[in-house]
Short mmCIF file of C-alpha atoms and ligand atoms in Angstrom, two decimals:
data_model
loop_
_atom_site.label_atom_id
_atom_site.label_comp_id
_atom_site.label_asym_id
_atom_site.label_seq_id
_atom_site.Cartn_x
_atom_site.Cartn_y
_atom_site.Cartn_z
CA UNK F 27 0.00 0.00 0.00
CA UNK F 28 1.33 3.49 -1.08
CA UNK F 29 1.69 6.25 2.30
CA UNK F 30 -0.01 9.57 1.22
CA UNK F 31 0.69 12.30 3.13
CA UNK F 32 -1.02 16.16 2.47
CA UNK F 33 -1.27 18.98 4.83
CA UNK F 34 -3.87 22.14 5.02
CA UNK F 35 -2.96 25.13 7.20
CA UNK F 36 -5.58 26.28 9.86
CA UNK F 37 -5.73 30.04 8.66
CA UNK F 38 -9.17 30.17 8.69
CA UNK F 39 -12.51 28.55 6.71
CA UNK F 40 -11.92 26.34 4.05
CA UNK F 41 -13.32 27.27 0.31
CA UNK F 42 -14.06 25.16 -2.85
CA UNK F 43 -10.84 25.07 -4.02
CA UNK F 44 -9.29 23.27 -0.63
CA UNK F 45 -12.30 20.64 -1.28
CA UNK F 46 -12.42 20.16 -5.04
CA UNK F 47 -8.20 20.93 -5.08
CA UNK F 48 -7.17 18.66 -2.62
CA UNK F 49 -9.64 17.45 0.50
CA UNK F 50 -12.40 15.07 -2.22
CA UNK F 51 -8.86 13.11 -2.82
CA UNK F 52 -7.86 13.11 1.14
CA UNK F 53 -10.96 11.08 1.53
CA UNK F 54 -10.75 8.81 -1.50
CA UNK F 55 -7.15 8.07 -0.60
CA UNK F 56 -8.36 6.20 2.56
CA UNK F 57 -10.08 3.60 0.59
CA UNK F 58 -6.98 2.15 -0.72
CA UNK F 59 -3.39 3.90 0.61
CA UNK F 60 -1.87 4.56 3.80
CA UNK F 61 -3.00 8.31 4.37
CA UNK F 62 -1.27 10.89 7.01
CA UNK F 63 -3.31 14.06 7.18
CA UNK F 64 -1.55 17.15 9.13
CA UNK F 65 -3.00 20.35 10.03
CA UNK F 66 0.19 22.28 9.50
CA UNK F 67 -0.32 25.30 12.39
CA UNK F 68 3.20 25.76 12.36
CA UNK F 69 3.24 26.93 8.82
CA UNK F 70 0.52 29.09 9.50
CA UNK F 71 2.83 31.27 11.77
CA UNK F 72 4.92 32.43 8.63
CA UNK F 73 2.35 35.55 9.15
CA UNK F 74 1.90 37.11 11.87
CA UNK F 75 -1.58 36.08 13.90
CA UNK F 76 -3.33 36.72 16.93
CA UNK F 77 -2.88 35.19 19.83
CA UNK F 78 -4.63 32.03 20.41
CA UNK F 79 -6.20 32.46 16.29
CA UNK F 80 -4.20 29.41 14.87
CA UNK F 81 -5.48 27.23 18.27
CA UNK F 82 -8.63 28.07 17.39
CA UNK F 83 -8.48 27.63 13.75
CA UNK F 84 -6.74 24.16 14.31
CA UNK F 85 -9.75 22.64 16.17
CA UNK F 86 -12.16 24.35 13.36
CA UNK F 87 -10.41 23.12 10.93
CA UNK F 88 -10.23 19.56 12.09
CA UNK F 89 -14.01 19.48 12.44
CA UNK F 90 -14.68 20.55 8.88
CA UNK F 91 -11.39 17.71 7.90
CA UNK F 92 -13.74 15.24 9.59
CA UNK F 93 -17.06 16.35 8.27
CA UNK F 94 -15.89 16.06 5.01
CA UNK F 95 -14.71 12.40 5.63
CA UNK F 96 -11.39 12.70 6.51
CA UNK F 97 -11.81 9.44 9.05
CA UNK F 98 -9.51 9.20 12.38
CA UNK F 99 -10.48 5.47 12.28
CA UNK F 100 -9.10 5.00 8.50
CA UNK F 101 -6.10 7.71 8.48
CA UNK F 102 -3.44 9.35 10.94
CA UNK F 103 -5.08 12.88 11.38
CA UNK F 104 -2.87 15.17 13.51
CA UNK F 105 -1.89 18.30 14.24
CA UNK F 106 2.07 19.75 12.84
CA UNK F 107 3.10 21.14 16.15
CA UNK F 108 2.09 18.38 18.48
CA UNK F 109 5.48 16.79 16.58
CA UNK F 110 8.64 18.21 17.79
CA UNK F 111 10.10 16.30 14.57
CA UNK F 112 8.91 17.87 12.40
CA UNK F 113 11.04 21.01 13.35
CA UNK F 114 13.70 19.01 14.32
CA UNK F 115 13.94 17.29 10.50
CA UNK F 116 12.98 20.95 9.23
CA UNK F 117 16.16 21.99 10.29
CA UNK F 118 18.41 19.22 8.90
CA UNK F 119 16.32 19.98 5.59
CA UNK F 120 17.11 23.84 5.78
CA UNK F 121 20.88 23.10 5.53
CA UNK F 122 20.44 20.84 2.63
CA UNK F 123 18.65 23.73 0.34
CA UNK F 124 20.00 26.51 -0.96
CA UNK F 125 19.09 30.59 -0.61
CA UNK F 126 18.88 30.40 -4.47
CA UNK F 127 16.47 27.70 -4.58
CA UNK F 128 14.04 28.87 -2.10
CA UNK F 129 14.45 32.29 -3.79
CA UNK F 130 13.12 31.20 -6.47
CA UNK F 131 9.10 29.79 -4.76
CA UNK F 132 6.56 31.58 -6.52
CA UNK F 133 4.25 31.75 -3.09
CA UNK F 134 7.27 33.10 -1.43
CA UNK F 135 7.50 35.45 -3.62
CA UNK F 136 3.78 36.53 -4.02
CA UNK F 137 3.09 36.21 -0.21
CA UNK F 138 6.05 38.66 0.49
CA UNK F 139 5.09 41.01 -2.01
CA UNK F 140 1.94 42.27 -0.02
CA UNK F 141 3.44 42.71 3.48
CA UNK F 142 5.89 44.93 5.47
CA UNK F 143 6.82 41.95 7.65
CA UNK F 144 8.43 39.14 5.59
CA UNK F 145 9.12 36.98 8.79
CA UNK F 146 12.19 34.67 7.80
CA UNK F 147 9.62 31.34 8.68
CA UNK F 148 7.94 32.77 4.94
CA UNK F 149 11.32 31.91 3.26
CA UNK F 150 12.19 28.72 4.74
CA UNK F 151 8.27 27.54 4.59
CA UNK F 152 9.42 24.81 1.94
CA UNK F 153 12.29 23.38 4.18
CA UNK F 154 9.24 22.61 6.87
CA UNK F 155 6.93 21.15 4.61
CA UNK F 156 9.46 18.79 2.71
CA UNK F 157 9.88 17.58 6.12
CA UNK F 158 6.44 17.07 6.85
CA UNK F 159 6.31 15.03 3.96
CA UNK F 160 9.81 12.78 3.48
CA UNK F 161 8.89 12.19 6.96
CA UNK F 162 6.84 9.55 6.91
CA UNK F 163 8.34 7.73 3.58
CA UNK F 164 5.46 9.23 1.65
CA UNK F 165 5.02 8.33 -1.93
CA UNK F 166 2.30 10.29 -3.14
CA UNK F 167 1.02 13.94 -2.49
CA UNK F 168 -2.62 14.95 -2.71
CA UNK F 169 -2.83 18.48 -3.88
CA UNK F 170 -3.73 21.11 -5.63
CA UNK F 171 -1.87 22.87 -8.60
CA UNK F 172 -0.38 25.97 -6.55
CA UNK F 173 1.79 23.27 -4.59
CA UNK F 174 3.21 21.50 -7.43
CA UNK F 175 6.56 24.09 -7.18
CA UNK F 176 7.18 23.20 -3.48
CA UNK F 177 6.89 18.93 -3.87
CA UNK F 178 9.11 19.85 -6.76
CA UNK F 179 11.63 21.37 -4.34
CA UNK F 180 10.59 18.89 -1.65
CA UNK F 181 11.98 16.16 -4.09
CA UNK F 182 15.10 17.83 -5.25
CA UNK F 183 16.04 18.07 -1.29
CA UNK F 184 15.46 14.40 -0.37
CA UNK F 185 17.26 13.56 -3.58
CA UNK F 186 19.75 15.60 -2.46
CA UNK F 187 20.32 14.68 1.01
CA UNK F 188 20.45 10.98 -0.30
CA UNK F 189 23.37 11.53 -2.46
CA UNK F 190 24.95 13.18 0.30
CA UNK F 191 24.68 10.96 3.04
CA UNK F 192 23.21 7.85 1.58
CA UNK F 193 19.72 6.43 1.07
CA UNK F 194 17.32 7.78 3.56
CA UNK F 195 14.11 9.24 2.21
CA UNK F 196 11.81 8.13 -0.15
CA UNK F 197 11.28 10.70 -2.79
CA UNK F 198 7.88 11.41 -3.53
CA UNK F 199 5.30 12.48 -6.57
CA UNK F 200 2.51 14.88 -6.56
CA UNK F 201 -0.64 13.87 -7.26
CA UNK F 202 -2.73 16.80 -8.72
CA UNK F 203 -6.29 15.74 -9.76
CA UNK F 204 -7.06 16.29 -13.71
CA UNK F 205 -10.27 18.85 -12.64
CA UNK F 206 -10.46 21.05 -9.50
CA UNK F 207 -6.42 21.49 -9.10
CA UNK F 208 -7.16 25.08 -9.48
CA UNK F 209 -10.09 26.42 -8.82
CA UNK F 210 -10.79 30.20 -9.75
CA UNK F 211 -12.15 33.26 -8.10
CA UNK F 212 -15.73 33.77 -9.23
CA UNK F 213 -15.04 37.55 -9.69
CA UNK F 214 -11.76 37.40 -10.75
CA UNK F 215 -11.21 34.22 -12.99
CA UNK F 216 -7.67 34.56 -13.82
CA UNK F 217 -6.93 34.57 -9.98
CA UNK F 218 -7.05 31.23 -7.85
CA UNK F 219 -9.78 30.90 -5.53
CA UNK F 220 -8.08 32.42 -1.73
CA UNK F 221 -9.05 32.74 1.19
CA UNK F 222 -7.43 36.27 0.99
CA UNK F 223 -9.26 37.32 -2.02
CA UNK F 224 -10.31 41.13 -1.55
CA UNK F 225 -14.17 40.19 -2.64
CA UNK F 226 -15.90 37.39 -0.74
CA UNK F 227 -18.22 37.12 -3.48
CA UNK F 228 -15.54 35.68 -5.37
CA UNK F 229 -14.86 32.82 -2.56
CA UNK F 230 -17.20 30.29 -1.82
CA UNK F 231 -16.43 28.69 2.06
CA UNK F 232 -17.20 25.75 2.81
CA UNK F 233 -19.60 26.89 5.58
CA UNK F 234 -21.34 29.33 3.57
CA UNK F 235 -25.01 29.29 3.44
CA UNK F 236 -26.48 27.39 0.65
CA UNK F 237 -28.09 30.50 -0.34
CA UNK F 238 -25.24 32.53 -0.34
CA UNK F 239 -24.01 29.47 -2.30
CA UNK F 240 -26.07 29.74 -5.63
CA UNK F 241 -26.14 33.75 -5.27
CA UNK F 242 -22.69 33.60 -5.71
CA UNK F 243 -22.36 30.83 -8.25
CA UNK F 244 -25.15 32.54 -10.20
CA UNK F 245 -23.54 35.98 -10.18
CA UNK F 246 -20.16 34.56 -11.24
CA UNK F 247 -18.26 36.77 -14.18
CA UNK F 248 -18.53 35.04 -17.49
CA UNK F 249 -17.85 36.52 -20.58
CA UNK F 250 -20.29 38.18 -23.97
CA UNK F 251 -19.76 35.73 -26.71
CA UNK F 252 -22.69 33.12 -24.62
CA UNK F 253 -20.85 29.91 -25.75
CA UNK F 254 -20.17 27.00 -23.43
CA UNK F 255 -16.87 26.38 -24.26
CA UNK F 256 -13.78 24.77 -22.38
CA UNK F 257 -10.88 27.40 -22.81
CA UNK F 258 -9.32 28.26 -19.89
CA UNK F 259 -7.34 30.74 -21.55
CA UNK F 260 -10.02 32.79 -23.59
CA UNK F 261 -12.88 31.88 -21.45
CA UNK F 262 -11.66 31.77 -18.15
CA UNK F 263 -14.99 32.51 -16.23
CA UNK F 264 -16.76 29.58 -18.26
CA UNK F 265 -14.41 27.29 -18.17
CA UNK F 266 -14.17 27.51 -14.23
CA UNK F 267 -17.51 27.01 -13.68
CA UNK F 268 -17.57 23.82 -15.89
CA UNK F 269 -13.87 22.97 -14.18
CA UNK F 270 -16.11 23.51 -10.83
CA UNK F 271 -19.09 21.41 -12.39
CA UNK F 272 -17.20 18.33 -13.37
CA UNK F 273 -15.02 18.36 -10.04
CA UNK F 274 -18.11 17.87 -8.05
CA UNK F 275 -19.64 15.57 -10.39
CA UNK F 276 -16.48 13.38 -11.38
CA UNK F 277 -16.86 14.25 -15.05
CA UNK F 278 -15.16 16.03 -17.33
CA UNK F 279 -15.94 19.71 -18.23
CA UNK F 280 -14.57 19.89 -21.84
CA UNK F 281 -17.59 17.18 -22.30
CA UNK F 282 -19.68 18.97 -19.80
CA UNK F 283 -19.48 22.05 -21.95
CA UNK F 284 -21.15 20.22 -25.16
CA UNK F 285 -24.54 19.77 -22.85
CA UNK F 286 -24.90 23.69 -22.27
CA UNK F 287 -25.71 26.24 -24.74
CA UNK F 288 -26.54 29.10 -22.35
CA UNK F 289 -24.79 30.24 -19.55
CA UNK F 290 -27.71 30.07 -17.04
CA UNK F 291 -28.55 26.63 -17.23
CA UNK F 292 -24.77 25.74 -16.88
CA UNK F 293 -24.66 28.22 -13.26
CA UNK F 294 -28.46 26.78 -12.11
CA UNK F 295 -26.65 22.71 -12.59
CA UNK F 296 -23.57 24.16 -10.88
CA UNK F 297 -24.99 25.72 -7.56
CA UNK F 298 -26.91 22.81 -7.63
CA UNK F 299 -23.86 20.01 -7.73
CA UNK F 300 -22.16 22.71 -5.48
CA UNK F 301 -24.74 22.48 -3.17
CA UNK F 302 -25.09 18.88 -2.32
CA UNK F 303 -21.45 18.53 -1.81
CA UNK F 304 -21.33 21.31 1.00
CA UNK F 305 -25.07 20.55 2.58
CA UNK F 306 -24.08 16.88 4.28
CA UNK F 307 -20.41 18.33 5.02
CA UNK F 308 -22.10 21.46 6.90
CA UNK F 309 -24.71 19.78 8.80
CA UNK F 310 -21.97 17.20 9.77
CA UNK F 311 -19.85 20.01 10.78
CA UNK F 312 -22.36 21.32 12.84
CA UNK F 313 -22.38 18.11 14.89
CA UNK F 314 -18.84 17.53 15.70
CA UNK F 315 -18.50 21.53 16.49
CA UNK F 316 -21.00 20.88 19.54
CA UNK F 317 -18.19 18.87 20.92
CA UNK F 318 -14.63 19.72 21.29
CA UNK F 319 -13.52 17.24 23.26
CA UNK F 320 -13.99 14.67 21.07
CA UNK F 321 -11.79 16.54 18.73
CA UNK F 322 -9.02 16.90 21.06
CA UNK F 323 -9.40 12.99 21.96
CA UNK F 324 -8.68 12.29 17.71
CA UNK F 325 -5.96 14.40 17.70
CA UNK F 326 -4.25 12.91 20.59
CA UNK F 327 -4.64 9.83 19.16
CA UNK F 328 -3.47 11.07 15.69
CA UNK F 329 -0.23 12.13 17.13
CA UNK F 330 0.65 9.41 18.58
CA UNK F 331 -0.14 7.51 15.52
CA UNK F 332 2.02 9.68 13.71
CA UNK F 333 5.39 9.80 15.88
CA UNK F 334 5.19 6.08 15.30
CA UNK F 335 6.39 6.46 11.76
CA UNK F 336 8.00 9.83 11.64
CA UNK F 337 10.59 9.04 14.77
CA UNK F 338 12.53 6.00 12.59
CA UNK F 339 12.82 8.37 9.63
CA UNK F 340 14.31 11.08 11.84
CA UNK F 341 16.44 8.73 13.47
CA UNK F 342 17.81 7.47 9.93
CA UNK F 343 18.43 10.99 9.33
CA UNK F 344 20.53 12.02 12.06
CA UNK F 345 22.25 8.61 11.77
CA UNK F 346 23.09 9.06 8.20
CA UNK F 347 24.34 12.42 8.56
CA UNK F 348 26.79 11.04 11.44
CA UNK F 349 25.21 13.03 14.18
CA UNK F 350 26.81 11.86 17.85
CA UNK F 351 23.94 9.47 19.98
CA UNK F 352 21.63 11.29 22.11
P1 TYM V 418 -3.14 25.38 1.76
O1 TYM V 418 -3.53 25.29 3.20
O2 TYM V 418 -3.01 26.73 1.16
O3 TYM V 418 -4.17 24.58 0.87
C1 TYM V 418 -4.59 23.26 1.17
C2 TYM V 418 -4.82 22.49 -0.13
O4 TYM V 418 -5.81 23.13 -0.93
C3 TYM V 418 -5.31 23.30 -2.26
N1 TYM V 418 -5.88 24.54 -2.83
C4 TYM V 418 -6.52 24.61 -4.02
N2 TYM V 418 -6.84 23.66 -4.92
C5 TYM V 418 -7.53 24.06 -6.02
N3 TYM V 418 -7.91 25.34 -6.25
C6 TYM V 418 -7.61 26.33 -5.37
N4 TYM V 418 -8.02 27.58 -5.61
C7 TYM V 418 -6.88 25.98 -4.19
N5 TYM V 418 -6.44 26.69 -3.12
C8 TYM V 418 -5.82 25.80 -2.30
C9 TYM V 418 -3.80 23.41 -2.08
O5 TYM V 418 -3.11 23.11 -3.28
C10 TYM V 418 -3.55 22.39 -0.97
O6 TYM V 418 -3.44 21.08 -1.51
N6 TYM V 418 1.82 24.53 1.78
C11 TYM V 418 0.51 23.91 1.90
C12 TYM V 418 0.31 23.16 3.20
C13 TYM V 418 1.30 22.08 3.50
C14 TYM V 418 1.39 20.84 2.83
C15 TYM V 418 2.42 20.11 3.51
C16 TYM V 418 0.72 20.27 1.75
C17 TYM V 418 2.25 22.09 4.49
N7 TYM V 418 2.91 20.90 4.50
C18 TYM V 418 2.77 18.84 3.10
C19 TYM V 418 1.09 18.99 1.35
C20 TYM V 418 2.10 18.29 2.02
C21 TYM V 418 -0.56 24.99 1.85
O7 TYM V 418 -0.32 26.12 2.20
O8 TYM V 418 -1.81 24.53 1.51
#
């Protein structure tokens, strides 16, 4: 059986894009791999928050991880900074990658772009997360399209390090689904779906209202020509909403595109799909929120599930480098 390992980062309420992007693959994953599922908090501290914001996002988060059917009983669900080793790797990991190569991270440079306070966690953000990854000999990567750069470096490092100091890590592949690896902002098609978008209209979360749902989906930006066409380049707006359609549906929205010939009937099917997939998560959600110890309970659990695998691979590390016994 393959290991799968993805993370998410608790910086508030999910949107589409986390589900159709990466989270519907989290949960099909379990039916036939080993899957590790982190709530990266620690990564979430490359900017700046208020006190006691990333706690509280964490156990959020979780909920919604479970709701959607992320299962504690079928997976290792924990939480990045309940695992000392995963800083402790980090660092070994930092020394084997270069200024010039994290330099070079398109979020790096994006996320610095728009702040006074480029904290220097931002810049070595890749070093972490290849460790979250190489360790727990993962082989495959569930996510979406904007992380395709850093399991590109997170590869290059564990290749790296193993021609260095020997075999130590596996080296793992991405696995970015064929529809919903990026979904776009409603308003703003040529921009990926964010929580930080400036308009929420653009952004559907996962715990919107189902009314605020279709309002949104309905009032999306399309384009004047009124042909269904799949062209992400000249018909962004379209071709998101059909991307969005056949990522909640399982088909494909180059053939969706031949069923529509008007743009309404294409935004009335695709608040509907939209719909269903968020009503059982929400009301789900709504459960498991009532009770937060039963959250805390998983994630116990899920750590010490994890430090199971992750404390070998550390160990091989420090051994292979020729690090004196503890
Ligand atoms: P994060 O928290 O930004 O996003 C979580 C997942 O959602 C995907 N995603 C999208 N997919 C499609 N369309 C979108 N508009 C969209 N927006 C987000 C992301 O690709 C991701 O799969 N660096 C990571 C967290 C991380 C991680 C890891 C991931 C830390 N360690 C180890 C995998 C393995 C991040 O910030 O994801």
């Amino acid at each position: 059986m393959a290991r799968v390992f993805s993370g998410i980062q608790p910086t508030g309420e999910l949107h589409l894009g986390n589900l159709l992007g990466a989270l519907q693959n989290w949960v099909q994953f379990q039916d036939r791999h080993q899957c590790v599922y982190c709530v990266v908090d620690l990564h979430a501290l490359t900017i700046p928050k208020e006190p006691g914001e990333v706690g509280a996002n964490t156990v959020a988060l979780t909920q919604l991880l479970v709701a959607t059917g992320v299962d504690p009983d079928r997976c290792t669900l924990f939480v990045q900074s309940h695992l000392h080793q995963h800083n402790e790797l980090g660092w070994l990991l930092e020394c084997n990658v270069s200024y010039g190569e994290l330099s070079r991270m398109v979020q790096f440079k994006d996320k610095s772009e728009q702040r006074d306070f480029v904290s220097a966690g931002l810049f070595t953000y890749p070093a972490l997360q290849a460790a979250d990854i190489i360790g727990y000999d993962t082989d495959l990567v569930p996510v979406g399209e904007d992380q395709r750069q850093h399991i590109e470096i997170t590869r290059d490092i564990a290749e790296r390090f193993n021609s260095r100091y020997g075999q130590t890590f596996v080296v793992p592949e991405a696995f970015i689904p064929p529809t919903g690896a990026r979904v776009m902002d409603l308003q703003h098609p040529e921009n990926k779906m964010s929580k930080s978008a400036d308009s929420p209209q653009g952004t559907i979360g996962m715990l919107d209202d189902l009314k605020t749902v279709e309002k949104k989906i309905k009032r999306a930006v399309t384009d004047n020509d009124a042909e269904v066409r799949y062209d992400p380049s000249a018909k962004p707006g379209v071709s998101n909403l059909l991307s969005i359609l056949g990522a909640a549906t399982g088909a494909d929205p180059a053939a969706l595109a031949d069923r529509y010939e008007q743009y309404g009937p294409l935004k009335t099917d695709t608040a509907a799909a939209v719909c269903d997939l968020l009503s059982p998560i929400q009301a789900r959600y709504h459960e498991l929120a009532a009770d937060p110890a039963a959250t805390t309970d998983i994630l116990r659990l899920g750590a010490a599930k994890a430090r199971v695998v992750i404390d070998p691979v550390l160990d091989r590390a420090r051994t292979n480098i020729g690090l004196t016994p503890a």
